[in-house]
Amino acid sequence: MTAAALQEHAHAPRHQAHPANLSVRAMAGLLGIFISAMMAGLNNRVGALGLADVRGALGFGLDDASWLTTFYAAGELIATPFATWFAITLSVRRFHLLMVSICAGIAALLPFVHDLNLLIGLRFLQGMSSGALIPVLMMAALKFLPPQIRLHGLALYAMTATFAPNLAMWLAGQWTDELFDWRWLYWQSIPLCVLAGVLVGWGLPHDKIQTRRFKEANWLGLAFGSAGLALLSIALDQGVRLDWFNSPLVTLSLVVGLTLFVIYLLTEWFHEAPFLKLQLLGRRNLWLGSSIFVLLLVTLVSGSQLPANYLGGIQGYRSFQTAPVGLLIALPQLVLGSMVAFLLYKKWVDARIVFVLGLSLIALACFSGAQLTAEWNRDQFLVTQLLQAFGQPMAIVSQLFLMTSVVHPNEGPYFSGTINTLRAFSSLIGGATIGQLLAVRSRFHSEMLLDRAAQASNWVAQSPDSTQLMNIVSQQSVVLSVADAYRVLGVLALLLIPLVLRLTYIPAPDLSATHPTPSPSSHG
């Protein structure tokens, strides 16, 4: 290890073991937080997958209805940097119950709203309430779970990135193609909200509101940050549809959004009581790990969005028919995350090597997917998706271990806000990157195929009619563009490997020492 690495490791918070003496009620509360976080992930993805059915039922146009997903994403992104601060200030129990109540209440109303502007506003509020729940899960795992099970808690958090997006395909198919009732795209969150609320309400303590914190907060930063994040969400989510800088709206949103966001970061850096402690990024495993985390989540688009794009565009599959492809990744996550956590507890295991192996499997899955042809159906994705199923938890759980190991439990709220803001950003960046890549490569392949078809027509006695030719070109351009996207993401996964090896080595937690367990009621 280098001198710099040794110094960083010396100052890194050590995992001190302590008895896993959380009460049954506390564990029930944490389970409720996990359920609500999973609900939030499903609420986002299922709503996007079922948008076509919502448009058909309510008579909205494609362009107008696209703002439903944009404003939901904006609300989610706005909430993530500030959620843990409000959870500490209001108490985790009170804040959680408020958010799940808002989310469930809006979900109950949405199917009865036929005005697009009102529907967009409600989805924005629901995005904020849902987005606020995921950071609370990581904060609770870091603060309340003893080292003997903390990695398993982080594995549960990792499922918001590996399990929820892939399960969403199956759920969207159930509501639209099995029950034939699009309203369940929204109503599905209600029973999960109720269950999570009951568990949290019973399991977590009734703490008082810490009113003094309202006087100390960086309210100016919150104003700048919220506006900046909303504008950046609009630019990233609508950029492909509106052709980026050829659109005044996207250009203005990007410029003003970046300006306001930079001002927000500056206010956070110099404020005595920030929402996010940016100084934490001075640690190698956090600044380098954050960069890797964003790029890693972009690569994970290869496991959900690309198969869905191909099967929907070429084979005409609906969500229910595509669902088995997503379940190939989703279902193994129920056990693989904890298996990786169990492995990382072994003294002889280097989490960086596990991370590298995970990236290698993801890259191999991408290069396998790049072999697709117009004859592929969901059965041909079996190997690709299984490689993703094993690679994703190996990468994400190892990443979280390497990053959280240099974070003290009392710094958990700051880290949770930071990492979840990056997670929300990564979702938008990944969607925009893949959408733009598919659009550009599809146009390129269309032009090349048409050019070759024109040349070939001079040598054949009977060429296909123009309609048939355009159908063939359109189909092949989609196939080739998806294959290109697979190759790009595969190369990106390989490029992350040397960066991962630059992370500071962190040994497995020392479970032989003892340390008092933090009380779930101490949120300071």
Coordinates of C-alpha atoms in Angstrom, one line a residue:
M1 CA 0.0 0.0 0.0
T2 CA 1.2 3.5 -0.8
A3 CA 1.9 6.1 1.9
A4 CA -1.1 8.0 0.9
A5 CA -3.3 4.9 1.1
L6 CA -1.8 4.0 4.5
Q7 CA -2.6 7.5 5.8
E8 CA -6.1 7.4 4.5
H9 CA -6.7 4.0 6.0
A10 CA -5.3 5.2 9.3
H11 CA -7.8 8.0 9.4
A12 CA -10.7 5.9 8.1
P13 CA -13.3 4.9 10.6
R14 CA -12.8 1.3 11.7
H15 CA -15.6 -1.2 11.8
Q16 CA -15.8 -2.1 15.5
A17 CA -17.8 -5.1 16.3
H18 CA -20.6 -4.9 18.8
P19 CA -23.3 -7.2 19.8
A20 CA -26.2 -7.4 17.4
N21 CA -28.7 -6.5 20.1
L22 CA -31.2 -4.6 18.0
S23 CA -34.7 -5.3 19.4
V24 CA -37.4 -7.0 17.4
R25 CA -39.3 -3.6 17.1
A26 CA -36.2 -1.9 15.8
M27 CA -35.7 -4.6 13.2
A28 CA -39.3 -4.3 12.2
G29 CA -38.8 -0.6 11.7
L30 CA -35.8 -1.1 9.6
L31 CA -37.7 -3.7 7.5
G32 CA -40.4 -1.1 7.0
I33 CA -37.8 1.4 5.7
F34 CA -36.5 -1.2 3.3
I35 CA -40.0 -2.0 2.0
S36 CA -40.7 1.7 1.4
A37 CA -37.4 2.1 -0.4
M38 CA -38.2 -0.8 -2.7
M39 CA -41.6 0.7 -3.3
A40 CA -40.0 4.0 -4.4
G41 CA -37.8 2.2 -6.9
L42 CA -40.8 0.3 -8.3
N43 CA -43.0 3.4 -8.4
N44 CA -40.5 5.1 -10.7
R45 CA -39.9 2.3 -13.1
V46 CA -43.4 0.9 -13.3
G47 CA -44.8 4.3 -14.1
A48 CA -42.4 4.8 -16.9
L49 CA -43.0 1.3 -18.4
G50 CA -46.7 1.7 -18.3
L51 CA -46.8 5.2 -19.7
A52 CA -48.1 4.0 -23.1
D53 CA -51.2 2.5 -21.4
V54 CA -51.8 5.6 -19.3
R55 CA -51.6 7.7 -22.5
G56 CA -54.1 5.4 -24.3
A57 CA -56.5 5.4 -21.4
L58 CA -56.5 9.2 -20.9
G59 CA -55.9 10.3 -24.4
F60 CA -52.6 12.1 -24.0
G61 CA -50.1 12.6 -26.8
L62 CA -46.6 11.1 -26.7
D63 CA -44.8 14.4 -26.3
D64 CA -47.1 15.8 -23.6
A65 CA -47.2 12.6 -21.6
S66 CA -43.4 12.4 -21.5
W67 CA -43.4 15.2 -18.9
L68 CA -45.0 12.8 -16.4
T69 CA -41.7 10.8 -16.2
T70 CA -39.6 14.0 -16.3
F71 CA -41.3 15.7 -13.4
Y72 CA -41.4 12.5 -11.4
A73 CA -37.6 12.2 -11.9
A74 CA -37.2 15.9 -11.0
G75 CA -39.1 15.4 -7.7
E76 CA -37.0 12.4 -6.8
L77 CA -33.7 14.1 -7.5
I78 CA -34.7 17.2 -5.6
A79 CA -35.6 15.2 -2.5
T80 CA -32.4 13.0 -2.3
P81 CA -29.8 15.6 -1.0
F82 CA -32.1 16.9 1.8
A83 CA -34.1 13.8 2.9
T84 CA -31.7 12.6 5.6
W85 CA -31.5 16.1 7.2
F86 CA -35.3 16.3 7.5
A87 CA -35.4 12.7 8.7
I88 CA -33.0 13.6 11.5
T89 CA -34.7 16.8 12.3
L90 CA -38.3 15.5 12.4
S91 CA -37.2 12.0 13.6
V92 CA -36.9 9.1 11.2
R93 CA -40.3 7.7 12.3
R94 CA -42.2 11.0 11.8
F95 CA -40.5 11.8 8.5
H96 CA -41.0 8.3 7.1
L97 CA -44.7 8.1 8.0
L98 CA -45.2 11.6 6.4
M99 CA -43.6 10.6 3.2
V100 CA -45.3 7.2 2.8
S101 CA -48.7 8.9 3.6
I102 CA -48.2 11.5 0.9
C103 CA -47.1 8.8 -1.6
A104 CA -50.0 6.5 -0.9
G105 CA -52.5 9.4 -0.9
I106 CA -51.4 10.6 -4.3
A107 CA -51.3 7.1 -5.7
A108 CA -55.0 6.7 -4.7
L109 CA -55.9 9.9 -6.5
L110 CA -53.9 9.6 -9.7
P111 CA -56.2 7.3 -11.7
F112 CA -59.1 9.7 -11.3
V113 CA -57.1 12.8 -12.6
H114 CA -57.7 13.4 -16.3
D115 CA -56.1 16.9 -16.4
L116 CA -52.5 16.5 -17.7
N117 CA -51.1 19.5 -15.8
L118 CA -52.6 18.4 -12.5
L119 CA -51.4 14.8 -13.1
I120 CA -47.9 16.1 -13.8
G121 CA -48.0 18.2 -10.6
L122 CA -49.1 15.2 -8.5
R123 CA -46.4 12.9 -10.0
F124 CA -43.9 15.6 -9.1
L125 CA -45.0 15.6 -5.5
Q126 CA -45.1 11.8 -5.5
G127 CA -41.5 11.7 -6.9
M128 CA -40.4 13.9 -4.0
S129 CA -42.1 11.8 -1.4
S130 CA -40.8 8.5 -2.9
G131 CA -37.3 9.8 -3.6
A132 CA -37.0 10.9 0.1
L133 CA -37.4 7.3 1.3
I134 CA -34.4 5.7 -0.4
P135 CA -31.7 7.8 1.4
V136 CA -33.3 7.0 4.7
L137 CA -32.6 3.3 4.1
M138 CA -28.8 3.7 3.7
M139 CA -28.7 6.2 6.7
A140 CA -30.5 3.7 8.9
A141 CA -28.2 0.8 7.7
L142 CA -25.1 2.7 8.5
K143 CA -26.2 4.2 11.8
F144 CA -28.2 1.4 13.4
L145 CA -26.9 -2.0 12.1
P146 CA -23.9 -3.6 14.0
P147 CA -20.9 -4.7 11.8
Q148 CA -22.0 -8.3 12.1
I149 CA -25.0 -7.6 9.7
R150 CA -24.2 -4.1 8.3
L151 CA -23.0 -5.5 5.0
H152 CA -26.2 -7.4 4.6
G153 CA -28.1 -4.1 5.2
L154 CA -26.0 -2.5 2.4
A155 CA -26.9 -5.5 0.2
L156 CA -30.6 -4.7 0.8
Y157 CA -29.9 -1.1 -0.3
A158 CA -28.1 -2.4 -3.4
M159 CA -31.3 -4.2 -4.4
T160 CA -32.9 -0.8 -5.1
A161 CA -30.5 -0.7 -8.1
T162 CA -30.5 -4.4 -9.0
F163 CA -33.8 -5.8 -8.0
A164 CA -36.4 -3.1 -8.4
P165 CA -35.7 -2.0 -12.0
N166 CA -35.9 -5.6 -13.3
L167 CA -38.9 -6.6 -11.2
A168 CA -40.7 -3.5 -12.5
M169 CA -41.1 -5.2 -16.0
W170 CA -43.0 -8.0 -14.5
L171 CA -45.2 -5.8 -12.4
A172 CA -46.1 -3.4 -15.2
G173 CA -47.0 -6.5 -17.3
Q174 CA -49.2 -7.8 -14.6
W175 CA -51.3 -4.6 -14.3
T176 CA -51.6 -3.9 -18.1
D177 CA -51.6 -7.3 -19.7
E178 CA -53.0 -9.6 -17.1
L179 CA -55.4 -7.5 -15.1
F180 CA -56.0 -5.1 -18.0
D181 CA -56.3 -2.3 -15.5
W182 CA -53.7 0.5 -15.9
R183 CA -54.8 2.1 -12.6
W184 CA -52.8 -0.5 -10.7
L185 CA -49.7 1.1 -12.2
Y186 CA -50.3 3.7 -9.5
W187 CA -52.3 1.8 -6.9
Q188 CA -49.6 -0.9 -6.5
S189 CA -47.7 1.4 -4.1
I190 CA -50.6 1.7 -1.7
P191 CA -50.3 -1.7 0.1
L192 CA -46.5 -1.4 0.3
C193 CA -46.9 2.1 1.8
V194 CA -49.4 0.8 4.4
L195 CA -47.2 -2.2 5.3
A196 CA -44.1 0.0 5.6
G197 CA -46.0 2.6 7.6
V198 CA -47.3 0.0 10.1
L199 CA -43.8 -1.5 10.6
V200 CA -42.1 1.9 11.0
G201 CA -44.9 3.3 13.2
W202 CA -44.6 0.3 15.6
G203 CA -40.9 -0.3 15.4
L204 CA -39.2 3.1 15.6
P205 CA -39.2 5.4 18.7
H206 CA -41.3 8.5 19.1
D207 CA -38.5 11.1 19.1
K208 CA -39.0 14.8 19.4
I209 CA -38.6 17.3 16.7
Q210 CA -35.2 19.0 16.9
T211 CA -36.4 22.6 16.3
R212 CA -33.0 24.1 16.8
R213 CA -31.8 22.6 13.5
F214 CA -34.2 24.7 11.5
K215 CA -32.3 27.8 12.5
E216 CA -29.0 26.3 11.5
A217 CA -30.0 24.9 8.1
N218 CA -28.6 26.1 4.8
W219 CA -32.0 27.4 3.4
L220 CA -30.4 29.5 0.7
G221 CA -28.6 26.5 -0.5
L222 CA -31.8 24.4 -0.5
A223 CA -33.5 27.0 -2.7
F224 CA -30.6 27.1 -5.2
G225 CA -30.1 23.3 -5.1
S226 CA -33.8 22.5 -5.6
A227 CA -34.1 24.8 -8.6
G228 CA -30.9 23.6 -10.1
L229 CA -31.6 19.9 -9.8
A230 CA -35.1 20.4 -11.2
L231 CA -33.7 22.2 -14.3
L232 CA -31.0 19.6 -14.8
S233 CA -33.6 16.8 -14.6
I234 CA -35.6 18.5 -17.3
A235 CA -32.6 18.9 -19.5
L236 CA -31.4 15.3 -19.1
D237 CA -34.8 13.6 -19.4
Q238 CA -36.0 15.7 -22.4
G239 CA -32.7 16.2 -24.1
V240 CA -32.9 13.3 -26.5
R241 CA -36.5 14.0 -27.5
L242 CA -35.9 17.8 -28.0
D243 CA -32.5 17.3 -29.7
W244 CA -30.4 18.9 -26.9
F245 CA -28.8 22.2 -27.8
N246 CA -31.2 22.6 -30.8
S247 CA -33.8 23.2 -28.2
P248 CA -33.9 26.6 -26.3
L249 CA -35.6 24.9 -23.4
V250 CA -32.9 22.2 -23.0
T251 CA -30.1 24.7 -23.5
L252 CA -31.5 27.1 -20.9
S253 CA -32.3 24.3 -18.4
L254 CA -28.7 23.0 -18.7
V255 CA -27.0 26.4 -18.3
V256 CA -29.2 27.8 -15.6
G257 CA -29.4 24.4 -13.8
L258 CA -25.6 23.9 -13.7
T259 CA -25.1 27.5 -12.5
L260 CA -27.6 27.1 -9.7
F261 CA -26.2 23.7 -8.7
V262 CA -22.7 25.0 -8.5
I263 CA -23.9 27.9 -6.3
Y264 CA -25.6 25.3 -4.1
L265 CA -22.4 23.3 -3.8
L266 CA -20.5 26.4 -2.8
T267 CA -23.0 27.3 -0.1
E268 CA -22.8 23.8 1.2
W269 CA -19.0 23.8 1.3
F270 CA -18.8 27.0 3.5
H271 CA -21.9 26.5 5.6
E272 CA -21.5 25.4 9.2
A273 CA -24.5 23.0 9.1
P274 CA -24.8 21.7 5.4
F275 CA -27.2 19.2 4.1
L276 CA -24.2 17.4 2.4
K277 CA -20.7 17.5 3.8
L278 CA -18.7 17.8 0.6
Q279 CA -15.4 17.6 2.6
L280 CA -16.0 13.9 2.9
L281 CA -15.1 13.6 -0.8
G282 CA -11.5 14.3 0.2
R283 CA -11.1 10.6 1.0
R284 CA -10.0 8.6 -1.9
N285 CA -12.5 5.9 -1.6
L286 CA -15.3 8.5 -1.6
W287 CA -14.2 10.9 -4.5
L288 CA -12.9 8.1 -6.7
G289 CA -15.7 5.7 -5.6
S290 CA -18.3 8.3 -6.4
S291 CA -17.0 8.6 -9.9
I292 CA -17.0 4.9 -10.3
F293 CA -20.5 4.6 -8.8
V294 CA -22.0 7.0 -11.4
L295 CA -20.4 5.1 -14.3
L296 CA -21.3 1.7 -12.8
L297 CA -24.9 2.6 -12.7
V298 CA -24.8 3.8 -16.3
T299 CA -23.5 0.4 -17.3
L300 CA -26.3 -1.4 -15.4
V301 CA -28.7 0.1 -18.0
S302 CA -27.5 -2.8 -20.2
G303 CA -29.4 -5.2 -18.0
S304 CA -32.8 -3.6 -18.1
Q305 CA -33.3 -0.9 -20.8
L306 CA -31.4 -2.5 -23.7
P307 CA -33.3 -5.8 -23.7
A308 CA -36.6 -4.0 -23.3
N309 CA -35.8 -1.6 -26.2
Y310 CA -34.8 -4.5 -28.5
L311 CA -37.7 -6.8 -27.6
G312 CA -40.3 -4.0 -27.7
G313 CA -38.9 -2.4 -30.9
I314 CA -38.1 -5.6 -33.0
Q315 CA -40.3 -8.4 -31.6
G316 CA -43.2 -6.2 -30.5
Y317 CA -43.1 -7.5 -27.0
R318 CA -45.2 -5.8 -24.3
S319 CA -44.0 -5.6 -20.6
F320 CA -45.6 -8.9 -19.7
Q321 CA -43.7 -10.7 -22.5
T322 CA -40.4 -9.0 -21.6
A323 CA -40.8 -9.7 -17.9
P324 CA -39.0 -13.0 -17.8
V325 CA -35.8 -11.2 -19.1
G326 CA -36.0 -8.8 -16.1
L327 CA -36.8 -11.6 -13.6
L328 CA -33.6 -13.4 -14.7
I329 CA -31.7 -10.6 -13.0
A330 CA -34.2 -9.7 -10.3
L331 CA -35.0 -13.0 -8.6
P332 CA -31.4 -14.1 -7.9
Q333 CA -30.8 -10.7 -6.1
L334 CA -32.9 -12.0 -3.2
V335 CA -30.0 -14.2 -2.2
L336 CA -26.9 -13.1 -4.2
G337 CA -26.6 -9.7 -2.4
S338 CA -26.3 -11.4 1.0
M339 CA -24.0 -14.0 -0.4
V340 CA -21.6 -11.3 -1.6
A341 CA -21.8 -9.6 1.8
F342 CA -21.0 -12.9 3.5
L343 CA -18.0 -13.3 1.2
L344 CA -16.7 -9.8 2.1
Y345 CA -16.7 -10.7 5.8
K346 CA -13.9 -13.2 5.0
K347 CA -10.4 -12.0 6.0
W348 CA -8.8 -13.4 2.9
V349 CA -11.1 -11.6 0.5
D350 CA -10.2 -8.3 -1.1
A351 CA -13.4 -6.4 -2.0
R352 CA -11.6 -4.7 -4.9
I353 CA -11.1 -8.1 -6.5
V354 CA -14.7 -9.0 -6.0
F355 CA -15.6 -5.7 -7.6
V356 CA -13.4 -6.4 -10.6
L357 CA -14.9 -9.8 -11.0
G358 CA -18.3 -8.3 -11.0
L359 CA -17.3 -5.7 -13.6
S360 CA -15.8 -8.5 -15.7
L361 CA -19.1 -10.4 -15.7
I362 CA -21.0 -7.3 -16.6
A363 CA -18.6 -6.6 -19.5
L364 CA -18.9 -10.2 -20.6
A365 CA -22.7 -9.9 -20.5
C366 CA -22.6 -6.8 -22.6
F367 CA -20.4 -8.4 -25.2
S368 CA -22.7 -11.4 -25.3
G369 CA -25.7 -9.1 -25.8
A370 CA -23.8 -7.4 -28.7
Q371 CA -24.1 -10.6 -30.7
L372 CA -27.9 -10.2 -31.0
T373 CA -29.6 -10.4 -34.4
A374 CA -33.1 -9.8 -35.6
E375 CA -34.0 -13.4 -34.9
W376 CA -33.3 -13.1 -31.1
N377 CA -36.2 -13.4 -28.7
R378 CA -36.2 -13.4 -25.0
D379 CA -34.8 -16.9 -24.8
Q380 CA -31.5 -15.8 -26.4
F381 CA -31.0 -13.3 -23.6
L382 CA -30.6 -16.1 -21.0
V383 CA -26.8 -16.1 -20.8
T384 CA -26.6 -12.3 -21.0
Q385 CA -29.0 -11.7 -18.1
L386 CA -27.6 -14.5 -15.9
L387 CA -24.1 -12.9 -16.2
Q388 CA -25.7 -9.6 -15.2
A389 CA -27.5 -11.2 -12.3
F390 CA -24.2 -12.4 -10.8
G391 CA -22.1 -9.4 -11.8
Q392 CA -24.3 -6.6 -10.5
P393 CA -24.4 -7.5 -6.8
M394 CA -20.7 -8.4 -6.8
A395 CA -19.9 -4.9 -8.1
I396 CA -22.4 -2.8 -6.2
V397 CA -22.1 -4.5 -2.7
S398 CA -18.3 -4.4 -3.0
Q399 CA -18.5 -0.7 -4.0
L400 CA -20.7 0.2 -1.1
F401 CA -18.4 -1.7 1.3
L402 CA -15.3 0.1 0.1
M403 CA -17.0 3.5 0.3
T404 CA -18.9 3.1 3.6
S405 CA -15.8 1.7 5.4
V406 CA -14.2 5.1 5.4
V407 CA -17.4 6.7 6.7
H408 CA -18.1 7.0 10.5
P409 CA -21.7 6.1 11.5
N410 CA -22.3 9.7 12.5
E411 CA -21.4 10.7 9.0
G412 CA -23.9 8.3 7.5
P413 CA -26.6 10.9 6.8
Y414 CA -24.1 13.1 4.8
F415 CA -22.9 10.1 2.9
S416 CA -26.4 8.8 2.2
G417 CA -27.5 12.1 0.8
T418 CA -24.4 12.3 -1.4
I419 CA -24.5 8.7 -2.8
N420 CA -28.3 8.8 -3.4
T421 CA -28.0 12.1 -5.2
L422 CA -25.5 10.5 -7.4
R423 CA -27.8 7.5 -7.8
A424 CA -30.6 9.7 -9.0
F425 CA -28.3 11.6 -11.3
S426 CA -26.9 8.3 -12.7
S427 CA -30.4 7.1 -13.6
L428 CA -31.0 10.3 -15.7
I429 CA -27.5 10.3 -17.2
G430 CA -27.8 6.6 -18.1
G431 CA -31.1 7.1 -19.8
A432 CA -30.0 10.1 -21.7
T433 CA -26.7 8.5 -22.7
I434 CA -28.3 5.3 -24.0
G435 CA -31.1 7.2 -25.7
Q436 CA -28.8 9.5 -27.5
L437 CA -26.4 6.7 -28.5
L438 CA -29.3 4.6 -29.9
A439 CA -30.6 7.6 -31.8
V440 CA -27.3 8.5 -33.3
R441 CA -26.3 5.0 -34.2
S442 CA -29.7 4.1 -35.6
R443 CA -29.5 7.1 -38.0
F444 CA -26.0 6.1 -39.0
H445 CA -26.9 2.5 -39.7
S446 CA -30.1 3.6 -41.6
E447 CA -28.0 5.8 -43.9
M448 CA -25.4 3.1 -44.4
L449 CA -28.0 0.4 -45.2
L450 CA -29.9 2.6 -47.6
D451 CA -26.7 3.5 -49.4
R452 CA -25.8 -0.2 -49.7
A453 CA -29.3 -1.1 -50.8
A454 CA -29.1 1.6 -53.5
Q455 CA -25.8 0.1 -54.8
A456 CA -27.1 -3.4 -54.7
S457 CA -30.2 -2.5 -56.7
N458 CA -28.0 -1.9 -59.7
W459 CA -26.9 -5.6 -59.7
V460 CA -30.1 -7.5 -58.9
A461 CA -33.0 -8.1 -61.3
Q462 CA -35.8 -7.5 -58.8
S463 CA -35.3 -5.3 -55.8
P464 CA -37.8 -5.1 -52.9
D465 CA -40.4 -2.3 -53.0
S466 CA -39.7 0.9 -51.1
T467 CA -42.1 0.0 -48.2
Q468 CA -40.5 -3.4 -47.7
L469 CA -37.0 -2.0 -48.0
M470 CA -37.7 0.7 -45.3
N471 CA -39.1 -1.9 -42.9
I472 CA -36.0 -4.0 -43.3
V473 CA -33.7 -1.0 -42.9
S474 CA -35.6 0.2 -39.9
Q475 CA -35.4 -3.2 -38.2
Q476 CA -31.8 -3.7 -38.9
S477 CA -30.8 -0.2 -37.8
V478 CA -32.4 -0.9 -34.4
V479 CA -30.7 -4.2 -34.0
L480 CA -27.3 -2.7 -34.9
S481 CA -27.7 0.3 -32.7
V482 CA -28.6 -1.8 -29.7
A483 CA -25.6 -4.0 -30.4
D484 CA -23.4 -0.9 -30.5
A485 CA -24.8 0.3 -27.1
Y486 CA -24.0 -3.1 -25.6
R487 CA -20.4 -2.8 -26.9
V488 CA -20.0 0.7 -25.5
L489 CA -21.3 -0.3 -22.1
G490 CA -19.1 -3.4 -22.1
V491 CA -16.0 -1.3 -22.8
L492 CA -17.0 1.2 -20.1
A493 CA -17.2 -1.7 -17.6
L494 CA -13.7 -2.8 -18.5
L495 CA -12.4 0.8 -18.3
L496 CA -13.7 0.9 -14.7
I497 CA -11.4 -2.0 -13.6
P498 CA -8.1 0.0 -13.3
L499 CA -10.0 2.7 -11.4
V500 CA -11.4 0.1 -8.9
L501 CA -7.9 -1.2 -8.3
R502 CA -6.9 2.4 -7.3
L503 CA -9.3 2.3 -4.4
T504 CA -7.8 1.9 -1.0
Y505 CA -7.7 -1.6 0.3
I506 CA -10.2 -2.1 3.2
P507 CA -9.9 -5.3 5.3
A508 CA -12.9 -7.2 6.4
P509 CA -14.6 -5.8 9.6
D510 CA -12.9 -6.9 12.8
L511 CA -15.7 -8.8 14.6
S512 CA -13.6 -9.8 17.6
A513 CA -13.7 -6.4 19.3
T514 CA -16.7 -5.0 21.1
H515 CA -18.3 -1.6 20.8
P516 CA -21.6 -0.2 22.1
T517 CA -24.5 -0.4 19.7
P518 CA -25.9 3.0 18.8
S519 CA -29.5 3.4 19.9
P520 CA -32.1 3.8 17.1
S521 CA -33.4 6.8 19.0
S522 CA -30.1 8.8 18.8
H523 CA -30.3 10.6 15.5
G524 CA -27.7 13.3 16.1

